[in-house]
C-alpha positions as a printed NumPy array, in Angstrom:
array([[ -85.571,   80.611,  -17.715],
       [ -85.849,   77.783,  -15.194],
       [ -84.082,   74.566,  -16.185],
       [ -86.014,   71.337,  -15.764],
       [ -84.007,   68.777,  -13.821],
       [ -84.3  ,   65.121,  -14.824],
       [ -83.164,   61.979,  -13.04 ],
       [ -80.077,   60.08 ,  -14.269],
       [ -82.363,   57.234,  -15.405],
       [ -84.099,   59.645,  -17.774],
       [ -80.858,   60.419,  -19.569],
       [ -79.844,   56.734,  -19.599],
       [ -83.117,   55.771,  -21.298],
       [ -82.836,   58.671,  -23.707],
       [ -79.279,   57.799,  -24.73 ],
       [ -80.234,   54.141,  -25.168],
       [ -83.348,   54.823,  -27.255],
       [ -81.372,   57.163,  -29.525],
       [ -78.903,   54.342,  -30.217],
       [ -80.74 ,   52.619,  -33.071],
       [ -78.465,   49.539,  -33.388],
       [ -78.95 ,   48.878,  -29.665],
       [ -82.727,   49.28 ,  -30.008],
       [ -82.708,   46.859,  -32.957],
       [ -80.749,   44.357,  -30.868],
       [ -83.187,   44.801,  -27.978],
       [ -86.15 ,   44.21 ,  -30.316],
       [ -84.631,   40.949,  -31.593],
       [ -83.929,   39.808,  -28.019],
       [ -87.516,   40.569,  -26.965],
       [ -88.866,   38.685,  -29.997],
       [ -86.639,   35.676,  -29.264],
       [ -87.697,   35.767,  -25.61 ],
       [ -91.379,   35.709,  -26.59 ],
       [ -90.725,   32.739,  -28.882],
       [ -88.906,   30.969,  -26.036],
       [ -91.688,   31.678,  -23.523],
       [ -94.595,   30.723,  -25.784],
       [ -92.691,   27.715,  -27.108],
       [ -95.003,   24.84 ,  -27.959],
       [ -98.034,   27.132,  -28.192],
       [ -96.723,   28.67 ,  -31.435],
       [ -94.491,   25.891,  -32.789],
       [ -95.807,   24.044,  -35.874],
       [ -94.725,   20.786,  -34.201],
       [ -95.903,   20.867,  -30.582],
       [ -94.668,   17.38 ,  -29.673],
       [ -92.03 ,   17.167,  -26.89 ],
       [ -88.674,   18.405,  -28.214],
       [ -90.297,   18.974,  -31.651],
       [ -89.417,   15.348,  -32.351],
       [ -92.434,   14.301,  -34.423],
       [ -90.946,   13.566,  -37.828],
       [ -90.919,   11.062,  -40.66 ],
       [ -87.579,    9.727,  -41.867],
       [ -88.941,    9.575,  -45.431],
       [ -88.937,   13.394,  -45.459],
       [ -85.305,   13.844,  -44.434],
       [ -83.454,   16.929,  -45.693],
       [ -86.373,   18.447,  -47.58 ],
       [ -85.779,   22.003,  -48.739],
       [ -87.522,   25.117,  -47.321],
       [ -91.105,   25.544,  -48.517],
       [ -91.754,   21.8  ,  -48.791],
       [ -95.317,   20.465,  -48.512],
       [ -96.409,   16.911,  -47.737],
       [ -99.581,   14.917,  -47.114],
       [ -99.379,   12.885,  -43.92 ],
       [-101.223,    9.69 ,  -43.084],
       [-101.684,    9.747,  -39.309],
       [-101.859,    6.214,  -37.925],
       [-103.429,    6.062,  -34.458],
       [-101.163,    4.665,  -31.757],
       [-102.65 ,    1.819,  -29.728],
       [-102.181,    3.736,  -26.501],
       [-104.155,    6.188,  -24.417],
       [-102.407,    9.565,  -24.858],
       [-103.535,   11.998,  -22.174],
       [-104.196,   15.579,  -23.221],
       [-102.113,   17.956,  -21.15 ],
       [-103.381,   21.229,  -19.762],
       [-102.578,   24.44 ,  -21.612],
       [ -99.833,   25.234,  -19.123],
       [ -98.431,   21.708,  -19.288],
       [ -98.421,   21.778,  -23.073],
       [ -96.757,   25.207,  -23.038],
       [ -93.939,   23.889,  -20.854],
       [ -93.494,   20.3  ,  -22.037],
       [ -95.421,   19.896,  -25.292],
       [ -98.204,   17.475,  -26.199],
       [ -97.223,   13.887,  -27.117],
       [ -98.69 ,   12.95 ,  -30.478],
       [-101.243,   10.103,  -30.52 ],
       [-100.298,    9.325,  -34.13 ],
       [ -97.497,    7.771,  -36.144],
       [ -96.731,    9.679,  -39.334],
       [ -96.312,    8.303,  -42.826],
       [ -96.001,   10.72 ,  -45.771],
       [ -98.043,    9.691,  -48.798],
       [ -98.669,   10.866,  -52.344],
       [-102.04 ,    9.167,  -52.898],
       [-104.572,    6.949,  -51.168],
       [-107.854,    5.116,  -51.716],
       [-110.303,    3.278,  -49.462],
       [-111.851,   -0.051,  -50.457],
       [-113.782,   -2.377,  -48.14 ],
       [-112.299,   -1.051,  -44.869],
       [-108.799,   -1.122,  -46.351],
       [-106.596,    1.935,  -46.927],
       [-104.322,    1.659,  -49.964],
       [-101.553,    4.252,  -49.968],
       [ -98.588,    5.23 ,  -52.103],
       [ -95.788,    6.152,  -49.687],
       [ -93.695,    9.237,  -50.383],
       [ -90.644,    8.289,  -52.435],
       [ -91.871,    4.725,  -53.058],
       [ -94.062,    3.484,  -55.882],
       [ -94.964,    0.228,  -54.133],
       [ -98.469,    0.346,  -52.691],
       [ -99.066,   -0.406,  -49.01 ],
       [-102.259,   -1.583,  -47.326],
       [-103.584,   -0.796,  -43.842],
       [-106.748,   -1.895,  -42.064],
       [-108.945,    1.18 ,  -41.735],
       [-109.921,    0.491,  -38.073],
       [-106.229,    0.088,  -37.185],
       [-105.473,    3.497,  -38.724],
       [-108.381,    5.396,  -37.174],
       [-108.954,    3.729,  -33.792],
       [-106.816,    3.118,  -30.715],
       [-107.241,   -0.654,  -30.3  ],
       [-106.554,   -3.075,  -27.471],
       [-103.326,   -5.049,  -27.782],
       [-102.91 ,   -8.228,  -25.764],
       [-104.736,  -11.371,  -24.692],
       [-108.508,  -10.938,  -24.642],
       [-109.736,  -14.537,  -24.722],
       [-112.561,  -13.711,  -22.325],
       [-114.18 ,  -11.432,  -24.917],
       [-116.515,  -12.721,  -27.624],
       [-114.129,  -11.664,  -30.402],
       [-112.97 ,  -14.714,  -32.416],
       [-109.312,  -15.713,  -32.905],
       [-108.04 ,  -13.104,  -30.444],
       [-108.987,  -10.303,  -32.858],
       [-109.69 ,   -6.751,  -31.733],
       [-112.182,   -5.84 ,  -34.508],
       [-115.229,   -7.606,  -35.938],
       [-117.314,   -6.422,  -38.911],
       [-121.048,   -7.165,  -38.784],
       [-122.849,   -5.662,  -41.759],
       [-122.43 ,   -1.882,  -41.601],
       [-121.187,   -1.977,  -38.003],
       [-117.598,   -2.37 ,  -36.824],
       [-117.229,   -3.681,  -33.265],
       [-113.832,   -3.184,  -31.634],
       [-111.962,   -3.287,  -28.334],
       [-110.558,    0.062,  -27.225],
       [-107.21 ,    0.427,  -25.446],
       [-108.894,   -0.305,  -22.101],
       [-110.278,   -3.616,  -23.422],
       [-113.853,   -2.323,  -23.5  ],
       [-116.103,   -3.143,  -26.432],
       [-117.348,   -0.272,  -28.61 ],
       [-118.851,    0.025,  -32.062],
       [-118.905,    2.45 ,  -34.981],
       [-120.549,    2.45 ,  -38.399],
       [-118.489,    2.039,  -41.566],
       [-119.604,    5.446,  -42.855],
       [-118.621,    7.137,  -39.586],
       [-115.265,    5.327,  -39.65 ],
       [-114.501,    6.584,  -43.165],
       [-115.6  ,   10.106,  -42.239],
       [-113.447,   10.019,  -39.1  ],
       [-110.485,    8.911,  -41.229],
       [-110.86 ,   11.822,  -43.636],
       [-111.248,   14.345,  -40.808],
       [-108.555,   13.181,  -38.377],
       [-106.068,   10.936,  -40.179],
       [-105.049,   13.071,  -43.143],
       [-103.032,   16.26 ,  -42.71 ],
       [-101.3  ,   18.675,  -45.055],
       [ -98.035,   19.906,  -43.573],
       [ -95.967,   22.88 ,  -44.703],
       [ -92.291,   23.009,  -43.763],
       [ -91.298,   26.667,  -44.024],
       [ -87.612,   25.995,  -43.297],
       [ -87.543,   22.41 ,  -44.537],
       [ -86.72 ,   19.271,  -42.547],
       [ -83.618,   17.869,  -40.855],
       [ -81.92 ,   14.486,  -41.295],
       [ -84.706,   12.753,  -39.361],
       [ -87.555,   14.449,  -41.213],
       [ -88.38 ,   16.826,  -38.351],
       [ -89.578,   20.388,  -38.814],
       [ -86.578,   22.76 ,  -38.828],
       [ -88.631,   25.815,  -37.836],
       [ -90.027,   24.121,  -34.717],
       [ -86.602,   22.913,  -33.642],
       [ -85.07 ,   26.356,  -34.181],
       [ -87.821,   27.929,  -32.076],
       [ -87.303,   25.425,  -29.279],
       [ -83.549,   25.933,  -29.576],
       [ -84.138,   29.596,  -28.697],
       [ -85.655,   28.46 ,  -25.388],
       [ -82.634,   26.261,  -24.658],
       [ -80.038,   28.91 ,  -25.553],
       [ -81.754,   31.788,  -23.74 ],
       [ -82.498,   29.736,  -20.62 ],
       [ -78.909,   28.489,  -20.366],
       [ -77.661,   32.032,  -21.004],
       [ -79.953,   33.478,  -18.329],
       [ -79.143,   30.921,  -15.638],
       [ -75.401,   31.001,  -16.349],
       [ -75.398,   34.815,  -16.167],
       [ -77.257,   34.686,  -12.835],
       [ -74.749,   32.135,  -11.508],
       [ -71.826,   34.256,  -12.687],
       [ -73.351,   37.395,  -11.138],
       [ -73.955,   35.644,   -7.821],
       [ -70.392,   34.346,   -7.584],
       [ -68.726,   37.342,   -9.214],
       [ -70.474,   39.983,   -7.115],
       [ -69.874,   38.015,   -3.904],
       [ -66.166,   37.37 ,   -4.43 ],
       [ -65.523,   40.743,   -6.067],
       [ -67.222,   42.623,   -3.232],
       [ -65.29 ,   40.698,   -0.575],
       [ -61.968,   41.255,   -2.336],
       [ -62.524,   44.936,   -3.092],
       [ -64.079,   46.024,    0.197],
       [ -61.974,   44.148,    2.746],
       [ -58.658,   43.947,    0.849],
       [ -55.689,   42.368,    2.621],
       [ -55.422,   38.587,    2.743],
       [ -58.991,   38.159,    1.458],
       [ -58.146,   40.205,   -1.64 ],
       [ -54.915,   38.261,   -2.206],
       [ -56.642,   34.885,   -1.85 ],
       [ -59.554,   35.748,   -4.144],
       [ -57.269,   37.342,   -6.729],
       [ -55.13 ,   34.188,   -6.719],
       [ -58.25 ,   32.064,   -7.262],
       [ -59.413,   34.327,  -10.1  ],
       [ -55.999,   34.154,  -11.763],
       [ -56.052,   30.35 ,  -11.618],
       [ -59.549,   30.148,  -13.116],
       [ -58.688,   32.778,  -15.732],
       [ -55.618,   30.811,  -16.84 ],
       [ -57.758,   27.81 ,  -17.83 ],
       [ -59.479,   28.047,  -21.237],
       [ -63.234,   28.295,  -20.761],
       [ -64.09 ,   25.305,  -22.93 ],
       [ -61.562,   23.123,  -21.068],
       [ -62.99 ,   24.207,  -17.716],
       [ -66.5  ,   23.307,  -18.843],
       [ -65.308,   19.889,  -20.043],
       [ -63.608,   19.309,  -16.677],
       [ -66.78 ,   20.29 ,  -14.785],
       [ -68.896,   17.994,  -16.979],
       [ -66.529,   15.084,  -16.344],
       [ -66.41 ,   15.827,  -12.611],
       [ -70.204,   15.819,  -12.36 ],
       [ -70.298,   12.671,  -14.543],
       [ -73.379,   13.937,  -16.265],
       [ -74.516,   15.718,  -19.376],
       [ -77.586,   17.773,  -20.045],
       [ -79.219,   21.123,  -19.408],
       [ -78.446,   21.227,  -15.661],
       [ -74.741,   20.586,  -16.224],
       [ -74.711,   23.297,  -18.903],
       [ -76.273,   25.753,  -16.429],
       [ -73.575,   25.132,  -13.83 ],
       [ -70.595,   24.688,  -16.139],
       [ -71.168,   27.808,  -18.239],
       [ -71.906,   29.942,  -15.161],
       [ -68.748,   28.8  ,  -13.369],
       [ -66.568,   29.841,  -16.304],
       [ -67.817,   33.439,  -16.457],
       [ -67.826,   34.676,  -12.856],
       [ -64.203,   35.87 ,  -12.989],
       [ -65.025,   38.694,  -15.419],
       [ -67.779,   39.904,  -13.104],
       [ -65.58 ,   39.63 ,  -10.003],
       [ -62.767,   41.707,  -11.546],
       [ -65.154,   44.498,  -12.543],
       [ -66.867,   44.518,   -9.138],
       [ -63.534,   44.509,   -7.286],
       [ -62.18 ,   47.428,   -9.325],
       [ -65.339,   49.49 ,   -8.87 ],
       [ -65.483,   48.855,   -5.123],
       [ -61.822,   49.802,   -4.66 ],
       [ -62.804,   53.229,   -5.992],
       [ -66.201,   53.543,   -4.326],
       [ -65.151,   52.545,   -0.807],
       [ -62.961,   55.658,   -0.533],
       [ -65.863,   58.02 ,   -1.265],
       [ -67.067,   60.408,    1.413],
       [ -70.564,   58.927,    1.611],
       [ -69.044,   55.548,    2.571],
       [ -67.086,   57.266,    5.355],
       [ -70.314,   58.933,    6.439],
       [ -72.064,   55.549,    6.525],
       [ -69.321,   54.175,    8.75 ],
       [ -69.635,   57.238,   10.991],
       [ -73.362,   56.539,   11.364],
       [ -72.463,   53.084,   12.698],
       [ -73.593,   50.954,    9.749],
       [ -71.95 ,   47.533,    9.614],
       [ -70.067,   46.187,    6.595],
       [ -73.031,   44.183,    5.277],
       [ -75.312,   47.234,    5.335],
       [ -72.698,   49.387,    3.618],
       [ -71.959,   46.835,    0.864],
       [ -75.581,   45.935,    0.083],
       [ -77.143,   49.307,    0.753],
       [ -74.581,   51.788,   -0.573],
       [ -71.855,   50.088,   -2.619],
       [ -73.57 ,   47.506,   -4.838],
       [ -76.449,   49.811,   -5.944],
       [ -73.817,   52.065,   -7.506],
       [ -72.531,   49.137,   -9.576],
       [ -75.859,   48.477,  -11.304],
       [ -74.809,   50.1  ,  -14.576],
       [ -71.532,   48.205,  -14.83 ],
       [ -73.203,   44.906,  -13.897],
       [ -75.947,   45.331,  -16.502],
       [ -73.376,   45.984,  -19.227],
       [ -71.167,   43.018,  -18.33 ],
       [ -74.19 ,   40.722,  -17.872],
       [ -75.337,   41.567,  -21.398],
       [ -71.901,   40.786,  -22.804],
       [ -71.727,   37.544,  -20.805],
       [ -75.138,   36.533,  -22.145],
       [ -73.745,   36.564,  -25.688],
       [ -70.66 ,   34.639,  -24.565],
       [ -72.851,   32.054,  -22.807],
       [ -74.89 ,   31.437,  -25.968],
       [ -71.706,   30.879,  -27.97 ],
       [ -70.208,   28.635,  -25.297],
       [ -73.384,   26.553,  -25.005],
       [ -73.496,   26.1  ,  -28.777],
       [ -69.886,   24.933,  -28.733],
       [ -70.587,   22.484,  -25.912],
       [ -73.636,   21.107,  -27.717],
       [ -71.561,   20.695,  -30.873],
       [ -69.07 ,   18.632,  -28.829],
       [ -71.856,   16.621,  -27.188],
       [ -71.218,   17.972,  -23.667],
       [ -74.378,   20.021,  -23.172],
       [ -77.974,   19.335,  -24.155],
       [ -78.45 ,   15.766,  -25.363],
       [ -80.563,   14.592,  -28.329],
       [ -83.42 ,   14.596,  -29.107],
       [ -83.651,   17.95 ,  -27.285],
       [ -82.969,   20.541,  -29.989],
       [ -80.132,   22.982,  -29.438],
       [ -78.627,   25.253,  -32.054],
       [ -75.23 ,   23.651,  -31.449],
       [ -76.63 ,   20.138,  -31.905],
       [ -78.402,   21.214,  -35.094],
       [ -75.128,   22.567,  -36.507],
       [ -73.397,   19.304,  -35.535],
       [ -76.038,   17.255,  -37.365],
       [ -75.805,   19.539,  -40.388],
       [ -72.001,   19.378,  -40.325],
       [ -72.107,   15.632,  -40.937],
       [ -74.46 ,   16.156,  -43.87 ],
       [ -72.25 ,   18.725,  -45.642],
       [ -71.548,   17.603,  -49.192],
       [ -74.755,   15.614,  -49.532],
       [ -77.792,   16.727,  -51.491],
       [ -80.163,   19.287,  -49.935],
       [ -78.045,   19.89 ,  -46.829],
       [ -77.088,   23.584,  -46.818],
       [ -80.081,   24.669,  -44.729],
       [ -79.195,   22.236,  -41.926],
       [ -76.178,   24.4  ,  -41.035],
       [ -77.162,   27.842,  -42.299],
       [ -80.373,   28.345,  -40.292],
       [ -79.017,   27.484,  -36.804],
       [ -75.781,   29.364,  -37.589],
       [ -77.788,   32.461,  -38.538],
       [ -79.839,   32.121,  -35.337],
       [ -76.697,   31.964,  -33.169],
       [ -75.039,   34.851,  -35.019],
       [ -78.153,   37.012,  -34.804],
       [ -78.592,   36.446,  -31.059],
       [ -74.915,   37.088,  -30.28 ],
       [ -74.921,   40.214,  -32.462],
       [ -78.099,   41.473,  -30.778],
       [ -76.657,   41.083,  -27.28 ],
       [ -73.397,   42.741,  -28.317],
       [ -75.256,   45.683,  -29.883],
       [ -77.387,   46.033,  -26.763],
       [ -74.306,   45.772,  -24.538],
       [ -72.515,   48.518,  -26.472],
       [ -75.632,   50.664,  -26.31 ],
       [ -75.962,   50.174,  -22.551],
       [ -72.28 ,   51.   ,  -22.079],
       [ -72.741,   54.294,  -23.909],
       [ -76.051,   54.992,  -22.159],
       [ -74.519,   54.64 ,  -18.686],
       [ -71.568,   56.848,  -19.687],
       [ -72.464,   60.453,  -18.719],
       [ -69.889,   61.736,  -21.212],
       [ -71.975,   60.414,  -24.118],
       [ -73.717,   63.292,  -25.871],
       [ -77.492,   63.218,  -26.29 ],
       [ -78.462,   64.177,  -29.813]])
């Protein structure tokens, strides 16, 4: 009977796919990555940073519903392209006011605000239309007004100062179609009345992007320094090992704080650099140890005999044999980067409000602990962080076993 020979990658895939916890972790990571990539296209609140909220709806519990009165802003809000909206969101042309009831009488909108029994009155044209604000004495509108009612016709100045008109019936119909909205908050609202689900979804983009960039930075530095130390040895090895020992002796969070203070800046870019610079030592130690073993192999001696230079040997024959180890450590570092970024956001050293980050959301919920309807402000972002870290750790353990040829295939 002739045995069928398979490539090493075949057995790696087979061992990984038979590891069900690792597959579950991979599925969660893929789902979170899709949410991060699609972003505003699937978020209930597609405004930039999911920041379109109403303070009257603060700390509402999961499953809450509300009727929103959408008051048109007196500004020309440009519609972004699909790609622009996917990346940056679409600014809302409306101001939100939650209501419990309303009625229309003689071009006036009478509303009962949410949580307040006192009735408020708005001019219907001011709610529905984007009107001109400023000095328009040259127009034929009396007393510097921007609307004039003539029978069944409403004449008004648009945001560009141009005169337009609309019938009363069309104005009322436009109000009912565009200025009333029923909103459902699946995970409730935060302290500013913003949708928790949308902010959690956008937080996935922040956490995964910072994790990805920081892992790439750590791989770039770690592989470079580790390869130099392991392959050349001597004074280069001693110098790089001394540098790694110094960096390793500093607690990661303190190093990030020092980098943030040195750059005199806070935000996503600083988080990219700071988190990446704290994790390269782990990569460098692994790469150095592997290369110390690999460089003594016969095929490396054969490469030298063929006249290949050091760069060709390192990039063409040494580093490709480290792919398995690098994938495993990169997965573990991804989980560590998510935790570190959340800690930095909690301390106010990473992403800045109103950009939603899971760490910032926990910080905001922390200050609301003990008040009414506040448990979900901490629980949901904490579950998101825990689930992502667990998923990466499960995948990392699965990859470690998959790349180990001693692992039995069931």
